[in-house]
XYZ file of C-alpha atoms in Angstrom:
726
model
C 26.886 23.688 -84.317
C 28.375 21.790 -87.207
C 27.350 24.274 -90.273
C 25.178 21.274 -93.047
C 24.119 21.955 -96.631
C 20.848 21.412 -95.248
C 21.057 24.562 -93.004
C 22.774 26.077 -95.174
C 19.693 25.862 -98.097
C 17.373 26.376 -94.813
C 19.075 30.202 -94.753
C 17.715 30.771 -98.294
C 21.700 30.425 -99.680
C 22.665 27.961 -102.708
C 25.729 25.600 -101.451
C 27.469 28.416 -103.886
C 26.815 30.890 -102.133
C 28.102 29.478 -99.153
C 31.476 28.150 -100.605
C 32.002 32.430 -101.283
C 31.159 33.178 -97.453
C 33.826 30.534 -96.664
C 35.950 32.419 -99.380
C 35.386 35.897 -98.122
C 36.218 34.318 -94.126
C 38.823 32.350 -95.082
C 37.263 30.075 -92.610
C 33.796 28.226 -91.804
C 31.062 30.217 -90.433
C 29.621 30.051 -87.169
C 25.219 29.782 -86.621
C 25.017 33.379 -85.946
C 27.048 34.743 -88.919
C 25.387 32.451 -91.499
C 22.796 33.779 -90.480
C 23.472 37.330 -91.188
C 24.257 36.308 -94.357
C 21.393 35.244 -95.248
C 19.173 38.367 -94.299
C 21.987 40.172 -96.409
C 22.385 38.266 -99.104
C 18.785 37.520 -99.453
C 16.460 39.156 -102.184
C 14.672 41.107 -100.769
C 18.241 42.629 -98.831
C 20.437 42.465 -101.410
C 18.834 42.944 -104.672
C 21.244 41.175 -106.276
C 18.884 39.590 -109.098
C 17.992 43.292 -109.855
C 20.366 46.116 -109.442
C 22.057 44.942 -112.531
C 18.528 46.310 -114.495
C 17.792 49.328 -111.728
C 20.872 51.015 -112.449
C 19.551 52.086 -116.065
C 16.270 53.769 -114.578
C 16.479 57.906 -115.054
C 17.017 59.099 -111.996
C 17.939 62.443 -111.870
C 16.926 65.955 -113.196
C 16.730 69.211 -110.660
C 14.612 68.414 -108.563
C 16.196 65.395 -106.967
C 17.730 66.180 -103.761
C 18.230 62.051 -102.915
C 17.400 59.478 -105.460
C 17.519 55.555 -104.550
C 19.709 53.741 -102.159
C 18.930 55.990 -99.367
C 15.777 55.019 -96.734
C 13.533 57.173 -99.254
C 14.158 59.324 -101.666
C 13.949 63.387 -101.499
C 12.831 65.711 -103.966
C 12.771 69.776 -103.962
C 9.397 71.320 -104.413
C 10.354 75.614 -103.657
C 10.592 77.626 -100.667
C 13.097 75.302 -99.115
C 10.435 72.604 -99.089
C 11.068 68.716 -99.727
C 9.002 65.737 -100.141
C 10.467 62.777 -99.031
C 8.423 59.593 -100.288
C 8.956 55.599 -100.361
C 6.585 52.812 -101.735
C 7.399 48.957 -100.414
C 5.978 45.634 -100.795
C 4.968 43.743 -97.505
C 3.375 40.597 -99.762
C 4.843 38.176 -98.053
C 4.037 38.651 -94.621
C 0.249 40.039 -95.548
C -0.573 36.292 -96.946
C 0.716 34.585 -94.241
C -1.395 37.305 -91.521
C -2.988 39.667 -93.242
C -3.693 41.674 -90.306
C -0.171 42.469 -88.726
C 1.288 42.238 -92.542
C -0.326 45.116 -93.766
C -0.556 46.916 -90.973
C 4.021 46.561 -90.084
C 3.920 47.642 -93.902
C 2.035 50.333 -92.918
C 4.404 51.075 -90.356
C 7.877 49.908 -91.886
C 7.068 52.617 -95.151
C 6.205 55.658 -92.225
C 9.324 55.052 -90.651
C 11.710 55.019 -93.783
C 10.424 58.461 -94.369
C 11.258 60.396 -90.852
C 14.543 58.689 -90.855
C 14.612 61.312 -93.437
C 13.939 64.266 -90.993
C 10.322 64.643 -92.416
C 7.100 64.591 -90.935
C 4.627 61.903 -92.887
C 1.679 63.433 -94.458
C -0.046 61.048 -96.255
C -0.154 57.714 -96.799
C -1.175 55.686 -99.864
C -1.494 51.611 -100.875
C -1.909 49.265 -103.608
C -3.021 46.161 -102.837
C -3.619 42.917 -105.246
C -6.426 40.361 -104.213
C -7.078 36.831 -106.252
C -10.119 36.421 -107.571
C -13.483 37.491 -105.168
C -14.999 33.995 -105.917
C -11.710 32.206 -104.424
C -12.521 30.988 -100.955
C -9.576 33.181 -99.299
C -9.918 36.396 -100.366
C -12.715 37.606 -98.122
C -10.547 37.034 -95.272
C -7.771 38.709 -97.213
C -8.884 40.988 -97.798
C -10.721 42.176 -94.683
C -7.993 41.818 -92.426
C -5.424 43.318 -94.855
C -7.724 46.656 -95.034
C -8.031 45.987 -91.144
C -4.560 46.735 -90.803
C -3.820 49.302 -93.349
C -6.448 51.590 -91.291
C -5.796 50.348 -87.989
C -2.171 51.120 -88.508
C -2.694 54.307 -90.566
C -5.941 55.899 -88.217
C -4.031 55.290 -85.109
C -0.578 56.760 -85.543
C -2.487 59.857 -86.928
C -1.180 59.990 -91.161
C -4.092 60.784 -93.194
C -4.682 57.377 -95.795
C -5.430 59.584 -98.848
C -5.666 57.709 -102.398
C -4.630 54.165 -104.003
C -6.052 51.213 -105.362
C -7.973 47.928 -105.157
C -7.560 45.155 -107.424
C -9.209 41.415 -108.211
C -7.645 38.790 -110.282
C -7.463 35.336 -109.664
C -3.357 35.442 -110.385
C -2.954 36.523 -107.137
C -4.858 33.629 -105.613
C -2.205 32.344 -103.650
C -0.169 35.442 -103.074
C -1.500 38.350 -102.613
C 0.178 42.262 -102.799
C 0.103 44.516 -100.000
C 2.547 48.014 -101.437
C 2.509 50.690 -98.855
C 3.550 54.494 -99.659
C 4.225 56.890 -97.768
C 4.856 60.797 -98.506
C 6.690 63.070 -95.363
C 7.252 67.199 -95.387
C 10.970 68.543 -94.810
C 12.474 71.277 -94.927
C 15.503 70.848 -97.122
C 18.460 71.545 -95.751
C 17.466 69.425 -92.288
C 17.486 66.147 -94.614
C 18.799 62.954 -92.877
C 21.304 59.897 -93.591
C 22.186 56.876 -93.062
C 25.831 57.424 -93.547
C 27.957 56.788 -90.826
C 30.923 59.410 -90.333
C 33.752 59.853 -87.719
C 35.561 56.789 -84.980
C 34.264 56.059 -81.871
C 31.014 57.468 -82.284
C 28.499 56.233 -80.481
C 25.805 53.595 -81.760
C 22.547 54.141 -79.936
C 19.511 51.906 -80.451
C 16.241 53.558 -79.936
C 12.420 52.936 -79.404
C 10.727 49.149 -78.712
C 12.194 46.099 -76.999
C 13.985 42.569 -79.276
C 11.519 40.228 -79.591
C 11.813 36.579 -81.835
C 8.643 38.467 -83.957
C 10.027 38.432 -87.430
C 13.080 36.388 -87.335
C 13.973 35.270 -90.907
C 11.411 37.691 -92.058
C 13.217 39.483 -95.157
C 14.429 36.431 -96.060
C 10.782 34.654 -96.305
C 10.223 37.531 -98.238
C 12.806 35.669 -100.739
C 11.044 32.802 -101.640
C 8.027 31.387 -103.280
C 5.420 29.750 -101.253
C 4.405 26.600 -101.221
C 1.762 24.355 -98.858
C 3.953 24.806 -96.112
C 3.675 28.667 -96.174
C 0.974 28.404 -93.618
C 3.918 27.312 -90.750
C 5.751 30.858 -91.692
C 3.454 32.907 -89.113
C 6.853 33.523 -86.565
C 8.101 35.263 -89.543
C 5.434 37.904 -89.293
C 6.139 41.300 -87.282
C 3.702 42.738 -84.920
C 3.183 46.244 -84.883
C 1.934 48.906 -82.189
C 1.339 51.974 -83.971
C 1.012 54.036 -80.690
C 4.760 52.930 -79.838
C 5.563 54.263 -83.457
C 3.832 57.623 -82.796
C 6.171 58.086 -79.458
C 9.276 56.973 -81.651
C 8.715 59.314 -84.788
C 7.582 62.337 -82.393
C 11.425 61.509 -80.408
C 13.016 62.004 -83.362
C 11.715 64.697 -85.060
C 12.117 66.097 -81.785
C 15.931 65.193 -81.587
C 16.546 66.182 -85.448
C 15.626 69.962 -84.248
C 19.002 70.222 -83.022
C 22.473 68.872 -84.273
C 23.159 65.614 -82.405
C 22.135 63.367 -84.945
C 25.218 62.057 -87.255
C 23.532 59.493 -89.423
C 19.869 57.449 -88.896
C 18.571 53.880 -89.534
C 15.505 52.400 -89.515
C 15.605 48.586 -87.711
C 13.405 47.397 -90.965
C 13.638 44.246 -93.065
C 16.792 41.570 -91.556
C 16.323 44.565 -88.239
C 20.180 45.331 -86.349
C 22.187 43.456 -88.982
C 20.939 45.463 -91.965
C 20.895 49.123 -90.078
C 24.310 48.044 -88.582
C 25.815 47.343 -91.786
C 24.497 49.696 -94.053
C 25.463 52.442 -92.316
C 28.837 51.418 -91.851
C 28.841 50.650 -95.383
C 27.798 54.051 -96.715
C 30.195 55.440 -93.933
C 33.301 53.569 -95.073
C 33.478 51.917 -91.388
C 33.185 49.591 -89.413
C 30.703 49.220 -86.720
C 31.176 47.378 -82.811
C 27.981 46.294 -81.310
C 27.632 44.780 -77.332
C 24.776 42.767 -77.426
C 24.020 42.754 -73.576
C 22.854 45.270 -74.005
C 20.445 45.060 -76.281
C 16.982 45.990 -74.963
C 15.153 41.922 -75.273
C 11.535 41.535 -74.046
C 11.558 38.259 -73.862
C 13.681 36.289 -71.478
C 17.260 34.546 -72.805
C 17.515 35.726 -76.415
C 20.472 34.552 -78.466
C 22.538 36.903 -80.712
C 21.500 34.755 -83.237
C 17.538 36.019 -82.865
C 18.905 39.990 -81.398
C 20.972 40.683 -84.479
C 18.234 38.467 -86.768
C 14.405 39.760 -85.491
C 12.311 42.065 -87.505
C 10.620 43.380 -84.092
C 8.591 46.718 -85.163
C 9.236 50.615 -83.847
C 13.137 50.683 -83.398
C 16.043 53.007 -84.886
C 19.524 52.629 -84.949
C 21.320 56.297 -84.413
C 24.646 56.910 -84.074
C 25.362 60.584 -82.509
C 27.447 63.553 -82.465
C 30.016 63.519 -79.024
C 28.439 64.236 -76.554
C 25.446 64.284 -77.269
C 23.820 61.136 -75.394
C 22.669 62.592 -71.937
C 20.778 64.737 -74.543
C 19.339 62.647 -76.793
C 18.543 60.436 -74.092
C 16.327 62.726 -71.748
C 14.273 63.090 -75.633
C 13.746 58.968 -75.568
C 12.268 59.484 -72.108
C 10.279 61.840 -72.200
C 8.652 59.751 -74.835
C 9.096 56.498 -72.772
C 11.273 55.004 -75.255
C 14.487 52.790 -74.546
C 17.432 54.578 -74.797
C 20.428 52.651 -75.163
C 24.172 52.685 -75.974
C 24.896 48.945 -77.409
C 28.042 49.880 -79.544
C 30.786 52.708 -81.106
C 32.072 53.120 -84.856
C 35.683 52.342 -85.295
C 38.035 51.462 -88.123
C 38.255 48.083 -89.021
C 35.572 47.898 -91.716
C 34.266 45.131 -89.737
C 30.803 44.015 -87.843
C 32.319 43.284 -84.605
C 30.016 41.508 -82.438
C 30.323 40.721 -78.574
C 28.066 38.498 -76.488
C 28.858 37.623 -72.462
C 32.554 39.144 -72.655
C 33.532 36.965 -75.884
C 33.490 38.110 -79.607
C 30.308 36.156 -81.387
C 30.436 37.154 -85.200
C 33.647 39.446 -87.210
C 33.013 39.694 -90.412
C 34.005 42.463 -92.863
C 31.898 44.618 -94.322
C 32.609 44.502 -97.282
C 31.294 41.098 -97.518
C 27.982 41.463 -96.285
C 27.256 44.926 -98.836
C 29.473 45.186 -102.118
C 30.763 41.371 -102.282
C 27.249 39.924 -102.338
C 26.182 38.198 -105.019
C 25.313 39.644 -108.190
C 23.410 38.032 -111.110
C 22.680 38.794 -114.649
C 20.178 36.295 -114.613
C 19.661 35.039 -117.857
C 16.380 36.819 -119.465
C 13.513 35.681 -122.631
C 12.468 38.915 -124.393
C 8.842 38.992 -124.606
C 7.669 39.556 -128.618
C 5.101 41.796 -128.849
C 1.980 40.009 -129.773
C 0.341 40.443 -132.800
C -2.496 38.575 -132.131
C -5.514 40.757 -132.835
C -9.533 40.043 -131.711
C -11.664 41.317 -134.221
C -15.180 42.053 -132.428
C -17.154 40.909 -135.183
C -16.592 37.299 -134.847
C -17.310 37.687 -131.078
C -21.421 36.338 -129.224
C -23.223 40.289 -129.880
C -24.692 42.199 -126.979
C -26.816 44.806 -126.065
C -24.371 47.952 -125.116
C -26.371 48.804 -121.968
C -26.350 45.026 -120.795
C -22.235 45.471 -121.712
C -22.213 48.834 -119.312
C -23.956 47.417 -116.677
C -21.993 44.236 -116.282
C -18.649 46.168 -116.688
C -19.447 48.812 -113.921
C -20.730 46.509 -111.005
C -17.563 44.267 -111.771
C -15.230 44.105 -108.877
C -12.345 45.769 -110.351
C -14.803 48.823 -111.962
C -16.864 49.257 -109.223
C -16.294 51.924 -106.469
C -13.959 50.949 -103.583
C -15.526 54.153 -100.923
C -15.990 50.723 -99.266
C -12.840 50.227 -98.202
C -11.148 54.204 -98.193
C -13.670 55.212 -95.814
C -12.497 52.505 -93.389
C -9.131 55.157 -93.525
C -8.978 58.367 -92.064
C -7.916 60.647 -94.814
C -8.994 63.899 -93.594
C -6.552 63.368 -90.199
C -3.902 66.490 -89.929
C -6.143 69.038 -91.571
C -4.728 69.006 -94.618
C -6.270 66.781 -97.303
C -7.979 68.459 -99.805
C -9.185 66.275 -102.166
C -9.150 62.532 -100.776
C -9.108 59.187 -102.752
C -11.670 58.383 -104.944
C -10.389 60.320 -108.207
C -7.601 60.381 -110.006
C -5.316 61.669 -107.449
C -4.998 62.503 -103.402
C -4.038 66.402 -102.791
C -2.625 67.245 -99.557
C -2.101 70.421 -98.132
C 1.598 71.968 -97.695
C 0.752 73.520 -93.800
C 0.885 76.439 -93.753
C 1.992 77.453 -97.123
C -0.027 78.533 -100.384
C 0.981 75.210 -102.277
C -0.004 71.366 -101.886
C 1.257 68.449 -103.504
C -0.806 65.488 -105.225
C -0.254 62.256 -104.805
C -1.644 58.707 -106.849
C -0.369 54.888 -107.074
C -1.400 53.417 -109.462
C -0.905 49.564 -111.651
C -0.949 47.969 -114.255
C -0.603 44.067 -114.298
C -2.258 42.980 -117.506
C -1.127 45.061 -119.928
C 2.722 43.942 -118.289
C 1.542 40.988 -118.885
C 1.244 41.224 -122.501
C 3.793 42.745 -123.203
C 5.934 44.033 -119.996
C 8.055 46.968 -122.093
C 4.675 48.729 -123.191
C 2.958 47.633 -119.607
C 5.884 49.811 -117.788
C 5.730 53.224 -119.950
C 1.996 52.820 -120.389
C 2.100 52.627 -115.866
C 4.465 55.394 -115.696
C 1.849 57.639 -117.983
C -1.302 56.798 -116.130
C 0.372 58.134 -112.937
C 1.700 61.154 -115.058
C -2.539 61.754 -115.901
C -3.772 61.716 -112.814
C -1.730 63.964 -111.573
C -2.149 66.635 -114.344
C -6.221 65.812 -114.213
C -6.373 67.594 -110.905
C -3.749 70.182 -112.043
C -0.321 68.773 -110.507
C 2.983 69.342 -112.212
C 4.525 65.683 -112.060
C 8.134 65.862 -110.380
C 9.271 62.560 -109.518
C 8.094 58.835 -108.649
C 8.666 56.370 -106.434
C 8.589 52.376 -107.512
C 7.496 48.998 -106.088
C 7.355 45.898 -108.834
C 6.810 42.786 -108.004
C 7.780 39.776 -110.242
C 7.416 36.048 -109.958
C 10.496 33.986 -109.176
C 13.799 35.783 -110.901
C 15.790 32.087 -111.822
C 13.199 31.671 -114.276
C 13.928 33.518 -117.797
C 10.484 33.975 -118.519
C 10.050 36.126 -115.392
C 13.101 37.919 -115.440
C 12.404 38.969 -119.072
C 9.117 40.524 -117.488
C 11.234 42.378 -115.471
C 14.025 43.475 -117.302
C 11.977 44.544 -119.685
C 9.571 47.070 -117.459
C 12.877 48.566 -116.524
C 13.164 49.511 -119.592
C 9.224 50.707 -120.049
C 9.570 52.872 -116.970
C 13.094 54.246 -118.143
C 11.906 55.182 -121.281
C 8.992 57.127 -120.220
C 10.376 58.788 -117.221
C 13.337 59.493 -119.311
C 10.797 61.291 -122.179
C 8.941 62.914 -119.519
C 11.338 63.762 -117.390
C 9.608 61.594 -114.356
C 12.783 60.818 -112.228
C 11.991 57.231 -110.135
C 14.212 58.627 -106.244
C 13.208 55.590 -105.035
C 11.355 52.152 -104.600
C 11.193 48.088 -103.996
C 11.534 45.082 -105.806
C 9.775 42.085 -105.031
C 10.629 38.788 -106.463
C 9.461 35.182 -105.568
C 6.070 35.880 -106.088
C 4.347 32.744 -106.091
C 3.673 29.697 -104.838
C 4.293 25.753 -105.999
C 5.653 27.322 -109.335
C 3.024 29.224 -110.288
C 4.429 33.252 -110.402
C 1.956 36.697 -110.844
C 1.663 38.220 -113.350
C 4.686 41.162 -113.442
C 3.018 44.069 -111.247
C 4.555 47.632 -111.414
C 3.867 49.954 -109.262
C 3.936 53.850 -109.485
C 3.719 56.261 -106.639
C 3.331 59.379 -107.922
C 3.949 62.841 -106.289
C 3.682 66.080 -108.394
C 3.776 69.942 -107.195
C 0.267 72.045 -107.631
C 1.580 76.070 -106.781
C -1.956 77.497 -105.921
C -4.183 75.419 -104.825
C -6.969 77.933 -104.828
C -9.429 76.041 -107.200
C -9.980 72.178 -106.304
C -10.137 70.506 -109.996
C -11.746 66.649 -109.930
C -13.011 65.060 -111.916
C -16.534 65.069 -110.754
C -19.220 67.173 -113.074
C -19.951 70.882 -111.421
C -23.006 71.960 -114.275
C -25.619 71.599 -116.036
C -25.385 72.283 -120.658
C -21.614 72.092 -119.913
C -19.612 70.715 -122.864
C -17.350 67.594 -122.331
C -14.786 66.650 -124.236
C -12.313 64.085 -125.009
C -8.613 65.220 -125.467
C -6.264 62.811 -126.925
C -7.391 60.151 -130.139
C -9.532 57.370 -129.938
C -8.868 53.967 -132.100
C -10.578 51.750 -130.526
C -7.881 49.564 -129.070
C -9.915 46.790 -127.408
C -7.316 44.140 -127.040
C -6.362 43.211 -123.163
C -9.421 45.972 -122.392
C -11.746 45.342 -119.512
C -14.488 45.030 -121.939
C -13.270 41.590 -123.199
C -12.094 40.508 -119.901
C -15.403 41.304 -118.685
C -17.872 40.256 -121.017
C -15.488 37.506 -123.272
C -13.021 36.391 -120.397
C -10.400 37.253 -123.020
C -7.154 38.654 -122.095
C -5.267 38.128 -125.877
C -3.656 40.145 -127.835
C -1.298 43.408 -127.448
C -1.563 45.637 -124.962
C -2.167 49.529 -126.348
C 0.314 51.833 -128.034
C 1.642 54.106 -125.425
C 2.646 57.248 -127.424
C 5.314 59.273 -125.203
C 5.205 62.689 -127.176
C 1.290 62.524 -127.031
C 1.369 62.025 -123.673
C 3.154 64.299 -123.352
C 1.540 67.108 -125.593
C -2.007 66.747 -124.029
C -0.748 66.244 -120.465
C 0.729 69.564 -121.051
C -2.205 71.256 -122.588
C -4.408 70.097 -119.459
C -2.426 71.773 -117.636
C -2.614 74.684 -119.418
C -5.962 74.975 -119.540
C -6.482 73.845 -115.568
C -3.719 76.912 -114.697
C -5.932 79.087 -117.006
C -9.071 78.498 -115.419
C -10.588 77.073 -118.527
C -11.454 73.646 -116.876
C -14.884 72.847 -114.760
C -13.588 68.977 -114.308
C -11.253 66.780 -115.673
C -10.749 62.519 -115.376
C -7.991 60.158 -117.275
C -9.337 58.029 -119.755
C -8.048 53.878 -118.578
C -9.564 51.074 -116.842
C -12.452 50.578 -119.165
C -12.507 53.257 -121.731
C -14.623 56.142 -122.496
C -17.914 54.946 -121.232
C -16.692 54.145 -117.987
C -14.409 57.502 -117.080
C -17.754 59.463 -118.040
C -19.944 57.873 -115.716
C -17.146 58.400 -112.624
C -17.529 61.663 -113.547
C -21.112 61.395 -113.020
C -21.060 59.403 -109.535
C -21.091 61.336 -106.695
C -22.607 64.148 -108.447
C -26.390 65.540 -109.159
C -25.341 65.854 -112.996
C -25.469 63.208 -116.071
C -23.959 63.631 -119.315
C -26.517 63.021 -122.604
C -23.172 61.396 -124.986
C -23.278 61.851 -127.948
C -22.714 58.782 -130.692
C -19.109 58.202 -132.426
C -19.236 60.630 -135.856
C -15.757 58.949 -136.778
C -15.384 54.995 -135.074
C -18.787 52.715 -136.575
C -18.262 50.934 -133.996
C -19.241 52.041 -130.616
C -17.698 49.154 -128.589
C -14.735 49.881 -130.040
C -15.378 54.011 -129.086
C -16.485 53.440 -125.648
C -14.714 50.432 -124.319
C -11.013 51.093 -126.374
C -8.116 51.627 -123.946
C -6.482 54.106 -125.632
C -3.458 55.591 -124.388
C -3.055 59.865 -123.439
C -6.811 60.281 -123.077
C -8.357 62.788 -120.899
C -12.581 64.125 -120.149
C -12.904 68.051 -119.561
C -16.165 69.637 -118.785
C -15.595 73.375 -119.105
C -18.383 76.359 -119.659
C -20.214 76.899 -123.033
C -18.730 80.697 -122.943
C -14.970 78.757 -123.042
C -15.431 76.353 -125.819
C -14.346 78.228 -128.597
C -11.667 79.583 -126.485
C -10.493 75.693 -125.919
C -10.914 74.771 -129.615
C -8.842 78.140 -131.203
C -6.274 76.849 -127.971
C -5.671 72.803 -129.003
C -5.737 73.646 -133.101
C -3.271 75.972 -132.354
C -1.239 73.666 -130.080
C -1.963 70.880 -132.302
C -3.806 68.973 -129.863
C -6.622 66.657 -131.046
C -10.008 67.324 -129.368
C -14.289 66.765 -130.080
C -17.296 67.682 -127.974
C -18.392 63.713 -126.602
C -21.259 65.894 -124.730
C -23.292 67.800 -123.061
C -24.077 67.908 -119.148
C -27.779 67.120 -117.893
C -29.440 67.622 -114.400
C -30.019 63.254 -112.957
C -29.415 61.490 -115.801
C -26.782 59.365 -117.852
C -27.712 58.884 -121.253
C -26.062 57.946 -124.428
C -28.964 57.651 -127.239
C -30.258 55.055 -128.122
C -28.628 52.572 -126.261
C -29.019 53.472 -122.299
C -30.290 56.039 -120.149
C -29.714 55.641 -116.245
C -30.887 57.906 -113.256
C -28.119 59.201 -111.594
C -28.814 57.474 -108.358
C -29.525 54.292 -110.130
C -25.956 54.437 -111.176
C -24.298 54.960 -108.118
C -25.981 52.072 -106.973
C -24.786 49.956 -110.407
C -21.669 50.964 -109.424
C -22.118 49.950 -105.371
C -23.856 46.765 -106.693
C -20.866 44.308 -106.257
C -20.354 45.195 -102.401
C -23.536 44.658 -101.547
C -23.469 41.653 -103.268
C -20.456 40.707 -101.819
């Protein structure tokens, strides 16, 4: 087939990129080779627009065993134990086919974790939808939630935490980010780097079908009015087969048979084979006649570009094939030697006794295009909204509207569709600041959380990047965990737009600055560009998944109030920052002005102080203050308990809206016992930590004197009102 300009563009390649391909090959590629270049050079696989900026991230410290560049990141949690984790996007597939898109997103991220030798112990997700009034939102929400629950529940991994948000920016491009966390022994971590010449390359798992062809390329392009036609590029998942594959791989990993192992994820057999060979500075030769196919007449093009799920590529030690095959036969999975490693530094594909593709590995990897795209610096807005200039509203009316809104309402109706307790090690599930999972048969646990902040990032990306790292940090600390490391999923619009590229570049700077200061490194992640439809881009949405260590999880610390007449303190100063707040958005439909300032010194000091109080058994409950401000955080502490709170009016700020709805950063609410009040006050003074009493707990009533008084049962119903009406 003659390669035309139209065919090149249909493969998502620029004409100048095609010229570079011909230069690297010193000839024209055939159709199969064009498809392989398309898969490896697209944004999703090559990171061609983001590599220049990603290398600036803070990625190393004494806890990091493996940082970015592998299937997942690995951290040391002591006693020979390691935690393996990563977050990835499945945005485009989930918009086109919400159930399968979300389900295969879960399946893919699980494979990234158990490929490293870790048994998955937790799943999390960050999902963003358009306005609830948008006609597509209900169906997309239902499909995505069903897909996440369907896959995770069937494979038997608990979905313990996450977030669900709504904003019209996602009307035509939803976000579905899936995170998986696994536990391994630090001396049994497996990597994807090929080693040795003449080693067997083995295909294991499900058979290859025609689903998912060009899936990675589809994820590297904007949507348009014809996006529905891309449904064939969405993969179809089977969680029961994934369970078999996981158990077979983990069983084989007990032996010393595996040299390297790689999930067949984006770009399928192409990316897995190329990445293994490139990391090992080797070549790889495959016989496509041996690839197990579930459909008749599949071409080499279809085999190499299929993204059928539940498949792995393994390079084995010599004479280990029979031993390994017995394990995969026992689990009723395909196990076929389809090739070998070579010293050619090429990927060579044979089909029907002919060489059908022969490409230098470095042409697909290190010599792939890398762009330093133009980007515009985003200035911090100096425009401030004066609340005195806005139409007056009763405080109670504002609270009722905000606490029952789509973003602030209780999301239990979503999380209850996920099995959060399977495996029996979930100490604390979603609904609070972070989930806590016990390390099986060990006297320690990990805390996990996932967070995003699109509004702040749209206003000022650098501040937004810093803020969301800090919110992740605070959420882990609020359950008594020492934050260790993060994974990130960076969701942005079209990188060819200097404004969008500016949002990305500055977000990276903010994330780097916060991670470095807090010693909270990035160990894995994913970039998702081209999130937009018909030139309309989403808000910049960096999503942060955080992991922390709970050294002795004897006493559960969460955000739920525990007793009567206990003092509730706010730690951290309140200045009343309302720009970009939930209050302005929900009450006045205003999204203007700068985000709240992020003071990293205060974040670190306040967080370490809270962690010390928790470890000293001085805190009954703790909660991070974030979206919605102080009043929403206080109400969340009451919902789910039998206790309310009698709130004191502010003594420092005259405007109660600024005081209770301001979204100043670095703040916590803590409930303590009266007998410990003096001790906590002395400790805060000694450590130069600002704190003040905000109120006292009481039975059954949530009360701000002279402004609102609500029974706790009614408060629960208000917080669930949006769901009841949706």
